[in-house]
mmCIF file of C-alpha atoms and ligand atoms in Angstrom:
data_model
loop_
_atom_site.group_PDB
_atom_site.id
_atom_site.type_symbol
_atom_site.label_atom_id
_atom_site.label_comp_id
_atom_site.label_asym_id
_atom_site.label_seq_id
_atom_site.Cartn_x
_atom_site.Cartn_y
_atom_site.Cartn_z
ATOM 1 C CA UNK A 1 0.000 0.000 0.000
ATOM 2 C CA UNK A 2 1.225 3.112 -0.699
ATOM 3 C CA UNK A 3 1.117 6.719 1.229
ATOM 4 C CA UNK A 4 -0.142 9.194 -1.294
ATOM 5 C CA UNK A 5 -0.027 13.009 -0.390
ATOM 6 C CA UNK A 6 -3.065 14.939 -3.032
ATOM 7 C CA UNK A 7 -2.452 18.542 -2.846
ATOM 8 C CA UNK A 8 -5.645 19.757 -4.924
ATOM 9 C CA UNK A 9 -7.736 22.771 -3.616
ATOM 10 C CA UNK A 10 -10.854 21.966 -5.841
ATOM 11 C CA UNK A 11 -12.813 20.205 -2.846
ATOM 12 C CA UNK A 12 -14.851 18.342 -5.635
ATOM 13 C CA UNK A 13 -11.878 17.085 -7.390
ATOM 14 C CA UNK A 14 -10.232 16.066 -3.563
ATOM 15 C CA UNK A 15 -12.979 14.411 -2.500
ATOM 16 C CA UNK A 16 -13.400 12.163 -5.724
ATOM 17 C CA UNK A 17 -10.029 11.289 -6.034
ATOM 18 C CA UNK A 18 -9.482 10.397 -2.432
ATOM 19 C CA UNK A 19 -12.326 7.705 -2.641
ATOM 20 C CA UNK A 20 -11.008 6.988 -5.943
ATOM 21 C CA UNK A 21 -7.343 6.455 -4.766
ATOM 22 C CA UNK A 22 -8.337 4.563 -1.858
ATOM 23 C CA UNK A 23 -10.890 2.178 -3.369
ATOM 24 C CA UNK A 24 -7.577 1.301 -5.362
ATOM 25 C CA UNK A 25 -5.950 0.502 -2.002
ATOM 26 C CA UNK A 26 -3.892 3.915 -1.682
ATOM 27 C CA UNK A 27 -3.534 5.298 1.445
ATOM 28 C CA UNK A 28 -4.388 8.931 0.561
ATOM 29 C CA UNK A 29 -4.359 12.620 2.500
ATOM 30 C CA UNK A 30 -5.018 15.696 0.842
ATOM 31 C CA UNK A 31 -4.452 19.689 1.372
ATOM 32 C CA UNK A 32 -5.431 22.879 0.026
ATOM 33 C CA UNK A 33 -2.923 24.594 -0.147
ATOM 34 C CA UNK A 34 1.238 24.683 -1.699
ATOM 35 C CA UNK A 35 2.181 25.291 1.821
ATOM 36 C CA UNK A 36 0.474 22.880 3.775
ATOM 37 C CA UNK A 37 1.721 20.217 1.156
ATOM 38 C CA UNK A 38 5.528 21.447 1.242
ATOM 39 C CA UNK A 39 4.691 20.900 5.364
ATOM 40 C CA UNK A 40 2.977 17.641 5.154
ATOM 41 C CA UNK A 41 5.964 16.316 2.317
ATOM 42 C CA UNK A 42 8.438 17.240 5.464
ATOM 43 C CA UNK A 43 6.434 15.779 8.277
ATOM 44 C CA UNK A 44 4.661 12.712 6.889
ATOM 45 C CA UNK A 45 7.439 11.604 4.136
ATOM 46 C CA UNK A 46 4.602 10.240 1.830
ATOM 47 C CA UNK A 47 5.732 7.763 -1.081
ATOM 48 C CA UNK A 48 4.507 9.728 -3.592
ATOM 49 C CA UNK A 49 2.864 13.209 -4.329
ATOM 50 C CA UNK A 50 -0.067 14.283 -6.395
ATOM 51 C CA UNK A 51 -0.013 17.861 -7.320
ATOM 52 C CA UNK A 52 -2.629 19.897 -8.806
ATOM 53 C CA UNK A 53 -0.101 23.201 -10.514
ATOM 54 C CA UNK A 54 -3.069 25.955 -9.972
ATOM 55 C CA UNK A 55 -2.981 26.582 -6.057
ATOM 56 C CA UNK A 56 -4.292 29.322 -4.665
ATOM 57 C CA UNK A 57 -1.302 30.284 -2.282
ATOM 58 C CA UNK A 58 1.817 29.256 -4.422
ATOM 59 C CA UNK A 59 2.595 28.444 -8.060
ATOM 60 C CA UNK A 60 2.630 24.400 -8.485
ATOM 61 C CA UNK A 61 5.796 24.867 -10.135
ATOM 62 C CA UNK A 62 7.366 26.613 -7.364
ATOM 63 C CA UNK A 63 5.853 24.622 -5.273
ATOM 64 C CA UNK A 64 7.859 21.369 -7.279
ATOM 65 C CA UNK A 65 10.960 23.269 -6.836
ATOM 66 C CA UNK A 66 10.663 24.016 -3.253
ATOM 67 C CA UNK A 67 9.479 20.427 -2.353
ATOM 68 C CA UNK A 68 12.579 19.272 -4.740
ATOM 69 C CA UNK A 69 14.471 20.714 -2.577
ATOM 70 C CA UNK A 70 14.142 18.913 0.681
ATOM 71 C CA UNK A 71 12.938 15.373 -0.473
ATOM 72 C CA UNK A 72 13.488 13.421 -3.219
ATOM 73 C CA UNK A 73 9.552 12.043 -2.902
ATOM 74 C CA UNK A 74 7.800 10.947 -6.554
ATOM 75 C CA UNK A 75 5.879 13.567 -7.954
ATOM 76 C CA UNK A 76 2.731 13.283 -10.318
ATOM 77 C CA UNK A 77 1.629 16.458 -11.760
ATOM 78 C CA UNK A 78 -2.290 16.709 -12.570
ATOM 79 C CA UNK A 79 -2.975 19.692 -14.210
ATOM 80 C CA UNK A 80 -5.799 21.588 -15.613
ATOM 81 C CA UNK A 81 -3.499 23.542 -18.077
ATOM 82 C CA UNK A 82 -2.627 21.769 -20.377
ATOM 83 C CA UNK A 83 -0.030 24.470 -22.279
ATOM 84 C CA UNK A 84 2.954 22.266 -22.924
ATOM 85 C CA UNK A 85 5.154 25.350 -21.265
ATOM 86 C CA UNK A 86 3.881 23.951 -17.672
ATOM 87 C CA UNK A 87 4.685 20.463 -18.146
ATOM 88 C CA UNK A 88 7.924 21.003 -19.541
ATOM 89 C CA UNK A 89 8.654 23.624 -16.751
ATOM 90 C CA UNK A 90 7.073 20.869 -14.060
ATOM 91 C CA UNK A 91 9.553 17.960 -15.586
ATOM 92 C CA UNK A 92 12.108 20.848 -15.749
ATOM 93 C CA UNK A 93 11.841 21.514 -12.027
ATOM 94 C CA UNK A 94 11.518 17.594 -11.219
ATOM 95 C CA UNK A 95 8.087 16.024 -11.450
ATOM 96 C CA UNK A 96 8.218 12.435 -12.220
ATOM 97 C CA UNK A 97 5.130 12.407 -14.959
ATOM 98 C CA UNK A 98 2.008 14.680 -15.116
ATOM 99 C CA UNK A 99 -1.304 13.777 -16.528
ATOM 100 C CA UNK A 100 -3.885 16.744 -17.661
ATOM 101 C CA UNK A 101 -7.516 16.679 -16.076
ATOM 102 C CA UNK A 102 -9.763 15.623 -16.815
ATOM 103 C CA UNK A 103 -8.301 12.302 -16.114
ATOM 104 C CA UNK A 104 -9.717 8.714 -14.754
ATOM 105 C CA UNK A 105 -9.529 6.899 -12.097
ATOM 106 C CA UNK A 106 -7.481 3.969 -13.890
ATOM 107 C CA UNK A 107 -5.152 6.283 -15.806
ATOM 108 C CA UNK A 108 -3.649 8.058 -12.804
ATOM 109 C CA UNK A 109 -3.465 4.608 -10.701
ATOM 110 C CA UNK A 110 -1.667 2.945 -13.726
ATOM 111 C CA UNK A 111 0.533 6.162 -13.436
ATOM 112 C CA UNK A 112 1.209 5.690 -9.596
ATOM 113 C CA UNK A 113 1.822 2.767 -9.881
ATOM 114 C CA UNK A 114 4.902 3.033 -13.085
ATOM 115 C CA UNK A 115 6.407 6.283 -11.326
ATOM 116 C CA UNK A 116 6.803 3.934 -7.611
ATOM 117 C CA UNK A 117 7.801 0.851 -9.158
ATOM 118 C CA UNK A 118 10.791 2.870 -11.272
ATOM 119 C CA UNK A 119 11.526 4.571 -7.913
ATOM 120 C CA UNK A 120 11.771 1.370 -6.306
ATOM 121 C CA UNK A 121 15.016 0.705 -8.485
ATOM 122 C CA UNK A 122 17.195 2.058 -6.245
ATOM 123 C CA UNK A 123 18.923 4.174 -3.727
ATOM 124 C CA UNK A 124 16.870 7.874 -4.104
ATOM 125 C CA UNK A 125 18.863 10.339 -6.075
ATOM 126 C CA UNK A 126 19.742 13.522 -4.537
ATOM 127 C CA UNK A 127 17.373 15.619 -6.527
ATOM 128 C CA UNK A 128 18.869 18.438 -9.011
ATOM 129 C CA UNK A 129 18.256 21.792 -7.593
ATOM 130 C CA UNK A 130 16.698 24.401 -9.837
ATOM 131 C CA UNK A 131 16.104 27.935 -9.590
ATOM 132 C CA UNK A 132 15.569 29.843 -12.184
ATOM 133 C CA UNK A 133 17.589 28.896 -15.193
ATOM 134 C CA UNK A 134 20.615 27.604 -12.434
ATOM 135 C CA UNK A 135 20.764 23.962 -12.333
ATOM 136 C CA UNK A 136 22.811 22.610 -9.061
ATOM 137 C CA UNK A 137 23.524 18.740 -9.407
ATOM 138 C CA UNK A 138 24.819 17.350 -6.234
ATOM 139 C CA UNK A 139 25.061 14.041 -7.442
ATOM 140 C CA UNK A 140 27.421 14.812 -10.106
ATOM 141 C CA UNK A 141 28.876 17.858 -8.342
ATOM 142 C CA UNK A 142 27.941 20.186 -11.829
ATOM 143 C CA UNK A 143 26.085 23.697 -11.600
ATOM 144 C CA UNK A 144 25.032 25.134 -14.950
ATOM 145 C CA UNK A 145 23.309 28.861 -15.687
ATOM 146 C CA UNK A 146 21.415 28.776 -18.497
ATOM 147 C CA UNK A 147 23.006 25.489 -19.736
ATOM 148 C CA UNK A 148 26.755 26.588 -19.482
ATOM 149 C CA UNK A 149 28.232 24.886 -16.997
ATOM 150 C CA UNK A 150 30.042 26.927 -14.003
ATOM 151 C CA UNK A 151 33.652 26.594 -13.268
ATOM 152 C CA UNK A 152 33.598 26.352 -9.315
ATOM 153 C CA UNK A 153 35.412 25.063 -6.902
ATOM 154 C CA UNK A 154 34.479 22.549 -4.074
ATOM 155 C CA UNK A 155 34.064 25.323 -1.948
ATOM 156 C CA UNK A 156 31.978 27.433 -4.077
ATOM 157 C CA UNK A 157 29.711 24.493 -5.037
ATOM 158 C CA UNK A 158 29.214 23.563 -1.255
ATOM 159 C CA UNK A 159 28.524 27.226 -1.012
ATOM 160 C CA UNK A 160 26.082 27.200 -3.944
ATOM 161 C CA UNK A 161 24.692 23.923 -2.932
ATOM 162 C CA UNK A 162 24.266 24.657 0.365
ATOM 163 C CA UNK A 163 21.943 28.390 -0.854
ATOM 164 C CA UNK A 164 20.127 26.553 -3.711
ATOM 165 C CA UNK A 165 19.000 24.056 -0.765
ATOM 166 C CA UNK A 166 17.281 27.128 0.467
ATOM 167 C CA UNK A 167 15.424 29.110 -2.682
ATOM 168 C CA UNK A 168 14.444 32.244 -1.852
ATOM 169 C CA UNK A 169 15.645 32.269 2.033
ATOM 170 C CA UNK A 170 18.165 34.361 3.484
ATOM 171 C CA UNK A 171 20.861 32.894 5.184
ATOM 172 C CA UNK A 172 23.260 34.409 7.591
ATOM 173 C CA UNK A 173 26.917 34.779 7.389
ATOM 174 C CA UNK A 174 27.266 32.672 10.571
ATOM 175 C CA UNK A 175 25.219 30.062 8.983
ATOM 176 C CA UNK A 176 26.931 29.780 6.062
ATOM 177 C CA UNK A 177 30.424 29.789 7.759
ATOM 178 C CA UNK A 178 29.254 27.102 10.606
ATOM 179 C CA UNK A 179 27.395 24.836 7.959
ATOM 180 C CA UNK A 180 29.417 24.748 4.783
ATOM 181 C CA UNK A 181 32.842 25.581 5.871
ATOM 182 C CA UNK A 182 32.008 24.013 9.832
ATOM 183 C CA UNK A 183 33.586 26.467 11.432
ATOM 184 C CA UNK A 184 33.194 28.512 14.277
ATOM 185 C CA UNK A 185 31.248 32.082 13.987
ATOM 186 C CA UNK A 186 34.843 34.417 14.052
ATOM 187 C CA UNK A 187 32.605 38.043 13.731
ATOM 188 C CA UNK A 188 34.697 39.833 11.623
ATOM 189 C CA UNK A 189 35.762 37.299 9.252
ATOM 190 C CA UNK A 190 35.991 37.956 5.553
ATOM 191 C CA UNK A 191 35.906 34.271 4.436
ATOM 192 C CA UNK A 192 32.391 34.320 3.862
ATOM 193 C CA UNK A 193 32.443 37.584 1.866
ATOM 194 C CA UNK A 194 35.397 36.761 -0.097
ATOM 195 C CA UNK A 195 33.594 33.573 -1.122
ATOM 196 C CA UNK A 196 29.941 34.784 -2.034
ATOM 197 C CA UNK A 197 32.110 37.403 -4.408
ATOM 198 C CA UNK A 198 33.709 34.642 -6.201
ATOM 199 C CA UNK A 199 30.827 32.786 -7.308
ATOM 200 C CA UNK A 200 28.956 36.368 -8.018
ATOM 201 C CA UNK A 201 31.521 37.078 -10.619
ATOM 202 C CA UNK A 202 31.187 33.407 -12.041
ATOM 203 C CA UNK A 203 27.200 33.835 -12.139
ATOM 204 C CA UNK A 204 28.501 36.762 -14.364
ATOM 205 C CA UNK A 205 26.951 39.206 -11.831
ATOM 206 C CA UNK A 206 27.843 42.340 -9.738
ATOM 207 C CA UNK A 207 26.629 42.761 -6.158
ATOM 208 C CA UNK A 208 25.518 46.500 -7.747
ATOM 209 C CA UNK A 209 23.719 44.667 -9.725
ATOM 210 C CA UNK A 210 22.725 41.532 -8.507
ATOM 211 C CA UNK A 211 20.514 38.675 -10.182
ATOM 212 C CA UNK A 212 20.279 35.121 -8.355
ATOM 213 C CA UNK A 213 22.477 35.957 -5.491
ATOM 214 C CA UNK A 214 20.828 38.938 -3.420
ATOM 215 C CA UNK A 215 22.309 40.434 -0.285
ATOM 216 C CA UNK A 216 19.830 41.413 2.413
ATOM 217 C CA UNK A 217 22.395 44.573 3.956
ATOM 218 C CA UNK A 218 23.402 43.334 7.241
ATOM 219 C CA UNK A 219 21.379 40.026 7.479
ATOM 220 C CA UNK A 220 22.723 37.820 5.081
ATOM 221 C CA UNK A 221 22.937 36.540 1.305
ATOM 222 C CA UNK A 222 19.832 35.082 -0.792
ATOM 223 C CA UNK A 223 19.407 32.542 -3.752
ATOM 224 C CA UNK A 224 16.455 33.112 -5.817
ATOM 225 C CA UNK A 225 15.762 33.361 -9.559
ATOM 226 C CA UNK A 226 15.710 36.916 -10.884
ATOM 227 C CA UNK A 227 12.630 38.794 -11.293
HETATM 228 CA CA1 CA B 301 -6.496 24.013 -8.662
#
């Protein structure tokens, strides 16, 4: 049996495919909304996830990313749009298959059921990271910007890794120093600084003008795809 996670906000479309899913001997639970799914991927590590891309709080895609992020769970994308721009952009980001509504029953069982029996193959991959059009591959130790790779060092790939973990957040100095170089806190050390420079200038950008790597003046640094 396995442990399904919907996240769908149409309550009609929940409540079928919760009976549906379960008649097929799924164990199933559903939210509303991107955030309580990104919370219930974290706290109830379900096998796989269903995810409907129009949510009223986030964007489905961003939603993938974020959820890519932290687990490497099967994803399933239903979708109501059926532009080919979302699906690639839902693959891109790290969804597993999609299927477009309206859909039955059958299809999106037979569908569960290929996705968790190809991720039963192995150990789980760590998942690529993607934000924006930077692509972070921990498995293979490879960043690329818009599909040139980066030239980085370990330490600038840890560094990079470690931000692209974290889409959007800001991280601290001290955070960065104790986590990816595991060191302690030194206040007035330029390490950090010296580092987050570096990898601006091979992200081809200038801290005047900054595009994935933001600093938040006397917080800390931020990863997130430009605007
Ligand atoms: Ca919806």
């Amino acid at each position: 049996m396995a442990r399904l996670l919907l996240i769908e906000d149409d309550p009609a479309i929940r409540t079928t495919l919760i009976r549906a899913l379960r008649e097929r001997g799924h164990a199933v639970a559903a939210v509303g909304t991107a955030m309580a799914g990104l919370q219930s991927v974290l706290d109830d590590r379900p096998d796989l996830v269903l995810l409907d891309l129009g949510l009223p709080d986030r964007d489905g895609v961003e939603l993938l990313r974020m959820v890519r992020a932290v687990s490497p769970v099967p994803i399933i994308i239903a979708t109501a749009r059926d532009a080919d721009r979302d699906v690639v952009l839902g693959l891109d980001a790290g969804a597993d298959d999609y299927l477009v509504k309206p859909f039955t029953a059958a299809q999106l069982d037979a569908r569960i059921r290929a996705v968790l029996r190809r991720g039963g193959d192995g150990p789980p991959q760590p998942a690529v990271l993607v934000v924006g059009d930077l692509r972070v591959d921990p498995a293979a130790r490879l960043a690329s910007l818009a599909d040139e790779p980066l030239d980085l060092t370990p330490r600038e790939f840890d560094l990079l890794h470690y931000l692209a973990r974290r889409p959007g957040q800001v991280v601290t100095k001290r955070e960065l120093l104790t986590e990816v170089w595991q060191v302690p806190y030194g206040g007035a050390d330029k390490t950090v600084d010296v580092h987050l420079s570096w990898l601006r200038r091979k992200l081809g950008e200038t801290a005047r003008e900054p595009r994935y790597l933001q600093t938040v003046r006397g917080v800390g640094v931020r990863l997130g795809a430009p605007r």
